[in-house]
Coordinates of C-alpha atoms and ligand atoms in Angstrom, one line a residue:
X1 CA 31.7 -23.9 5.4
X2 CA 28.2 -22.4 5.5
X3 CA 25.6 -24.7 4.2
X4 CA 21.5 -23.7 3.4
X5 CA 18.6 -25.2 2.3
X6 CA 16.8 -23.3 -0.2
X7 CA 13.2 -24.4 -0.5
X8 CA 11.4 -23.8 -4.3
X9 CA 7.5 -23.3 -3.9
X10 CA 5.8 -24.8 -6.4
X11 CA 8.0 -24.9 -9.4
X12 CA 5.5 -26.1 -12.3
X13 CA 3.4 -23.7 -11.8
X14 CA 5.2 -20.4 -10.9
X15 CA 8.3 -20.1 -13.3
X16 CA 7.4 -17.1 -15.8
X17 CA 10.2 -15.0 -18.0
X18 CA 13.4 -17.1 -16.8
X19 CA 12.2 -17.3 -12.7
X20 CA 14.0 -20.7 -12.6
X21 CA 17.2 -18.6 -13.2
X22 CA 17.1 -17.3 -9.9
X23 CA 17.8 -20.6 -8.8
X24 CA 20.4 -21.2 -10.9
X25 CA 22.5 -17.7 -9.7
X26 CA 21.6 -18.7 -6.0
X27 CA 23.2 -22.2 -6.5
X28 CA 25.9 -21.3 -8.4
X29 CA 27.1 -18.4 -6.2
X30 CA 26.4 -20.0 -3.3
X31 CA 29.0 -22.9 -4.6
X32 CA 31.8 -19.9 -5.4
X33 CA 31.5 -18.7 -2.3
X34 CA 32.3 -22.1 -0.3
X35 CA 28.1 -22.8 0.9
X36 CA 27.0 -25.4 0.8
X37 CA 23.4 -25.5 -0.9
X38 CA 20.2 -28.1 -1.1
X39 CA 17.4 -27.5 -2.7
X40 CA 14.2 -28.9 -1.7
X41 CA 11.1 -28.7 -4.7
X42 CA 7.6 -28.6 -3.2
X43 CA 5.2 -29.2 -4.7
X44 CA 0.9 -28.9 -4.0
X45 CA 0.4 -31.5 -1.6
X46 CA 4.2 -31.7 -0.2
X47 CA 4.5 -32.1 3.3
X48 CA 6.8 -30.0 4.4
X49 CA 8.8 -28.5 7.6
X50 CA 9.5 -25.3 7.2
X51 CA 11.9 -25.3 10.2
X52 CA 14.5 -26.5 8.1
X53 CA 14.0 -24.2 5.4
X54 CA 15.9 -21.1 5.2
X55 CA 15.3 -19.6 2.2
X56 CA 12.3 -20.1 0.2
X57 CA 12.1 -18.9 -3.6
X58 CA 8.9 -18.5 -5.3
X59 CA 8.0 -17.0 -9.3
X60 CA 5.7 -15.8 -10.8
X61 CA 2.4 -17.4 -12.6
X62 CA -0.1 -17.1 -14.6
X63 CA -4.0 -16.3 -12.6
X64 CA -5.1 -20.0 -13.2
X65 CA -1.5 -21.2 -11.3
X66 CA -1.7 -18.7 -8.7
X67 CA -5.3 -19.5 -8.1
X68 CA -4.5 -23.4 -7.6
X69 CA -1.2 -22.6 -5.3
X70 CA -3.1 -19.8 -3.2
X71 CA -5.2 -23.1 -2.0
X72 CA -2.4 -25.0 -0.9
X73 CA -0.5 -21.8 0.6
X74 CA -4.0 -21.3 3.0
X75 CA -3.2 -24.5 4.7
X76 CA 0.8 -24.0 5.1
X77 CA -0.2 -20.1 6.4
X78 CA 0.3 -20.1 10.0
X79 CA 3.9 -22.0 9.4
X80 CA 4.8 -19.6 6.8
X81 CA 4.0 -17.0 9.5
X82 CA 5.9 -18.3 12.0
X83 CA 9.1 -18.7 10.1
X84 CA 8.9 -14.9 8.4
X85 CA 8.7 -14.0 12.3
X86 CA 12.0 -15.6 12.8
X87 CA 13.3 -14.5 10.2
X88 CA 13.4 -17.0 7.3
X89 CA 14.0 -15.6 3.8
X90 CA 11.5 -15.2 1.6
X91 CA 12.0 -14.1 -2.1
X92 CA 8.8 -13.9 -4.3
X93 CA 8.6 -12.5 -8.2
X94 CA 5.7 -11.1 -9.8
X95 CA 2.3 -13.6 -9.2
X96 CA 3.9 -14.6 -5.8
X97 CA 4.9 -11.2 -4.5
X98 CA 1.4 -10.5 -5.3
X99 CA 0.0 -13.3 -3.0
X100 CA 2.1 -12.2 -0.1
X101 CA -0.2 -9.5 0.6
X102 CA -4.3 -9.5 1.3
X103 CA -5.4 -10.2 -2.3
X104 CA -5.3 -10.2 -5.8
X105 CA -8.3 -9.4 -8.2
X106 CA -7.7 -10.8 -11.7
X107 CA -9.2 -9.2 -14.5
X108 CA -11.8 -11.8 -14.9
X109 CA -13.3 -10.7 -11.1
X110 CA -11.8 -13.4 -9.2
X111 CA -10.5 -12.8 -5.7
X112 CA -7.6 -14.8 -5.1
X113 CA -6.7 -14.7 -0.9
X114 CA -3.4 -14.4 0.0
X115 CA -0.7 -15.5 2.5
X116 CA -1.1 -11.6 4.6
X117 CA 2.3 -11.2 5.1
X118 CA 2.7 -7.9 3.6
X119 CA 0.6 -5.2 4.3
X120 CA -0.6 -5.2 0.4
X121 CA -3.2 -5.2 -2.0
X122 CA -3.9 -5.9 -5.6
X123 CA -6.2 -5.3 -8.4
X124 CA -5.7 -6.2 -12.2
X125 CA -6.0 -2.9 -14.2
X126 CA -7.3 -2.5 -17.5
X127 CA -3.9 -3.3 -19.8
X128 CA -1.1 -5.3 -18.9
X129 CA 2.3 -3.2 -17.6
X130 CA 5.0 -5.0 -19.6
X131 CA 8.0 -3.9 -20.6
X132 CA 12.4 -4.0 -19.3
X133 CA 12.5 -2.0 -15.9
X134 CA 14.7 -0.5 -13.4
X135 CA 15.0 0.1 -10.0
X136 CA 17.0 2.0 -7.3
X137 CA 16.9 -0.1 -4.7
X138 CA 17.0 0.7 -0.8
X139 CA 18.8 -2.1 0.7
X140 CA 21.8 -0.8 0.1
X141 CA 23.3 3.1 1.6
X142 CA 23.5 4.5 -1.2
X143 CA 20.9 2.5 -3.6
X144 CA 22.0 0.4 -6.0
X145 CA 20.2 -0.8 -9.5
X146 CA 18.2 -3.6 -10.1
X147 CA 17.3 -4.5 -14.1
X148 CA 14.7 -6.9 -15.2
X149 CA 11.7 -7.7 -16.9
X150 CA 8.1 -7.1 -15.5
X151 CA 4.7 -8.4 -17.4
X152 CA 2.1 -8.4 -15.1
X153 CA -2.1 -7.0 -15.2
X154 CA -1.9 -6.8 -11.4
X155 CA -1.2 -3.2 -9.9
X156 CA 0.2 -3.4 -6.4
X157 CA -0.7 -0.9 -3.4
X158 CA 1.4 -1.0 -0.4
X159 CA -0.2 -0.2 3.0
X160 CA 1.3 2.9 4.8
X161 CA 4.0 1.4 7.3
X162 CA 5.2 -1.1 4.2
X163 CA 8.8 -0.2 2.7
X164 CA 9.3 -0.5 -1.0
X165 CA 12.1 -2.7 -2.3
X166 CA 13.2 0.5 -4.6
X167 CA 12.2 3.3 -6.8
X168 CA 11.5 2.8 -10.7
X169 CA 13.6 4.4 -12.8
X170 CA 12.7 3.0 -16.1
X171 CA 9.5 1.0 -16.0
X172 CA 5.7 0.7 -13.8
X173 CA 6.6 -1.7 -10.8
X174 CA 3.9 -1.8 -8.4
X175 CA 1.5 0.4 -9.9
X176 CA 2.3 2.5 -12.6
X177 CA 1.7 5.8 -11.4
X178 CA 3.4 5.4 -7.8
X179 CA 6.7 5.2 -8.9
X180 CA 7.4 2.5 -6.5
X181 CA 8.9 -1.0 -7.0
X182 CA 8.2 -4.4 -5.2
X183 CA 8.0 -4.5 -0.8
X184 CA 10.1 -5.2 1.6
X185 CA 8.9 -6.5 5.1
X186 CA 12.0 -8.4 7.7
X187 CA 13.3 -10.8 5.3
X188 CA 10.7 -10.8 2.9
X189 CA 11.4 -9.9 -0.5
X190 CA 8.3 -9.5 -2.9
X191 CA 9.4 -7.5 -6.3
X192 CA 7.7 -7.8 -10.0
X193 CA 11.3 -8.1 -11.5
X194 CA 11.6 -11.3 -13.6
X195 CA 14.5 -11.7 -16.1
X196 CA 15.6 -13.8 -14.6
X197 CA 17.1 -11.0 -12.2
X198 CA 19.3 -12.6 -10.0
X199 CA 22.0 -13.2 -12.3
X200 CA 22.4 -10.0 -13.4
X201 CA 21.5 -8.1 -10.2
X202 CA 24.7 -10.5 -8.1
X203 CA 24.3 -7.7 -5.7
X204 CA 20.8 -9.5 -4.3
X205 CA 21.7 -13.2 -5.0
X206 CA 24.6 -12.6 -2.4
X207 CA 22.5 -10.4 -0.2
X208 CA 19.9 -13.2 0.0
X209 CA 22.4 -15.8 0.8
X210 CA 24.0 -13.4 3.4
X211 CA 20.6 -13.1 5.0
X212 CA 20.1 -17.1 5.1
X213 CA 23.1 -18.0 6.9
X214 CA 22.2 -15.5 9.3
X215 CA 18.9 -16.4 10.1
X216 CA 20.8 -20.0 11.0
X217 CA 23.7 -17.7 12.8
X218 CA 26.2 -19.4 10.7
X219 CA 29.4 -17.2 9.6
X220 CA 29.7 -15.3 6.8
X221 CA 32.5 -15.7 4.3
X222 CA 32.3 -14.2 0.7
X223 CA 34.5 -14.5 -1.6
X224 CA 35.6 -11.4 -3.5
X225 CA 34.4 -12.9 -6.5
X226 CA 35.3 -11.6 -10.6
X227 CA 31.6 -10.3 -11.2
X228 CA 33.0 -8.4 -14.6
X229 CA 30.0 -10.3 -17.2
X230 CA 27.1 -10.2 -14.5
X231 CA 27.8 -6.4 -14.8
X232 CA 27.8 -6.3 -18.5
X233 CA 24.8 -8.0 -18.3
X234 CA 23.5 -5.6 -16.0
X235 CA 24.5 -2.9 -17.8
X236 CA 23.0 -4.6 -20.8
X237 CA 19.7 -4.5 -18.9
X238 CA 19.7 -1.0 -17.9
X239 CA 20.2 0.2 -21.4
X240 CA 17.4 -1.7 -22.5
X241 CA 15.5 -0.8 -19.7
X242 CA 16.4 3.2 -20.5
X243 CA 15.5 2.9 -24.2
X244 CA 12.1 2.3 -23.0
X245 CA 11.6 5.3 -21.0
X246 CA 9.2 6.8 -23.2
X247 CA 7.2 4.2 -24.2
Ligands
LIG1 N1 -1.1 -13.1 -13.1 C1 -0.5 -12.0 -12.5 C2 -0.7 -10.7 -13.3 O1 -0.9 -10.7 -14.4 C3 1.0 -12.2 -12.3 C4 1.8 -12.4 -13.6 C5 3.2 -12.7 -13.5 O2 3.6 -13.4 -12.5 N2 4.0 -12.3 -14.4 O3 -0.7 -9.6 -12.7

């Protein structure tokens, strides 16, 4: 039996749009598929190890959160560094994604610093980009969708040698105008999908738990499992998501 300990950063301050759901779907597949799963809250202050960590979950949050967080991240950097070297997990919605990279400029001025991991920028932009959204997403030959919700000011440029997590279909993602969706560096997922998304995108929940157990080389046994709702829901989504397209 595989068994993980999924780390969630900071979760009274960065839990936007259903983001605590992603936690739920993690847990709950991970249970249907025979892993074992603990989940370790930390909060500003926390000590923690991040040697036992193997997957770390982050949502989004609102300028004032991500400002007192982007503090207590400067101090925890160099770990955080070390572990995405080695392959930890990392999977960060919206206000977190955005403090992966360099920076984030609110609409107020401010320059919040980020963690540096991805080779991103970002800048808050006059209106906010709100609205259901789809992707086509490239960790899978061929793509597959993602649905979910985005509401963010912040508008996301990715430096040359970063890959996207997908292409929008329906929706702004990073930018609005590049047609590109959330970044994708070793095991490091940043997107601005909330929803929450992993329930009704199983497709990443398991590819997130896949990746976990092999950073801690430990088999891999999924259960074929009856995903027949999470793809209503999905489909549910992408509807949505379509009847937006000219908005
Ligand atoms: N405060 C950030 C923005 O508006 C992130 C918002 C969010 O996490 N939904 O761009």
């Amino acid at each position: 039996m595989g068994a993980i300990n999924i780390y969630h950063l900071y979760p009274d301050h960065l839990n936007l749009y259903g983001d605590r759901g992603n936690m739920l779907a993690l847990c709950r597949r991970a249970e249907w598929h025979g892993i074992k799963v603990k989940i370790i809250a930390v909060n500003p202050g926390d000590p923690i190890n991040f040697s036992n960590c193997d997957l770390l979950f982050m949502g989004g949050g609102q300028d004032s959160d991500q400002k007192l967080v982007a503090e207590d991240l400067k101090g925890r950097s160099r770990e955080i560094h070390q572990a995405v070297e080695d392959n930890m997990v990392i999977f960060a919605v919206c206000g977190s994604y955005q403090l992966l990279g360099h920076y984030y400029t609110t609409a107020r001025g401010e320059k919040i610093n980020g963690l540096e991991i991805m080779e991103l920028n970002t800048e808050a932009g006059k209106s906010r980009l709100i609205g259901n959204a789809a992707i086509n997403c490239f960790l899978w030959d061929p793509p597959r969708t993602l649905v979910g919700f985005e509401n963010h000011g912040g508008r996301t440029f990715l430096g040359p040698g970063l890959q996207p997590l997908g292409k929008v279909l329906y929706g702004f993602g990073n930018n609005g105008s590049e047609k590109t969706e959330g970044a994708v560096y070793k095991n490091v997922i940043g997107t601005y999908l909330h929803g929450s998304l992993l329930p009704k995108n199983p497709w990443l929940t398991d590819y997130l738990l896949k990746k976990a157990l092999e950073y801690r080389h430990q088999e891999i046994y999924f259960c074929k499992l009856d995903d027949s709702l999470e793809e209503k829901a999905h489909q549910f989504a992408l509807n949505l998501a379509a009847g937006n397209r000219h908005k």
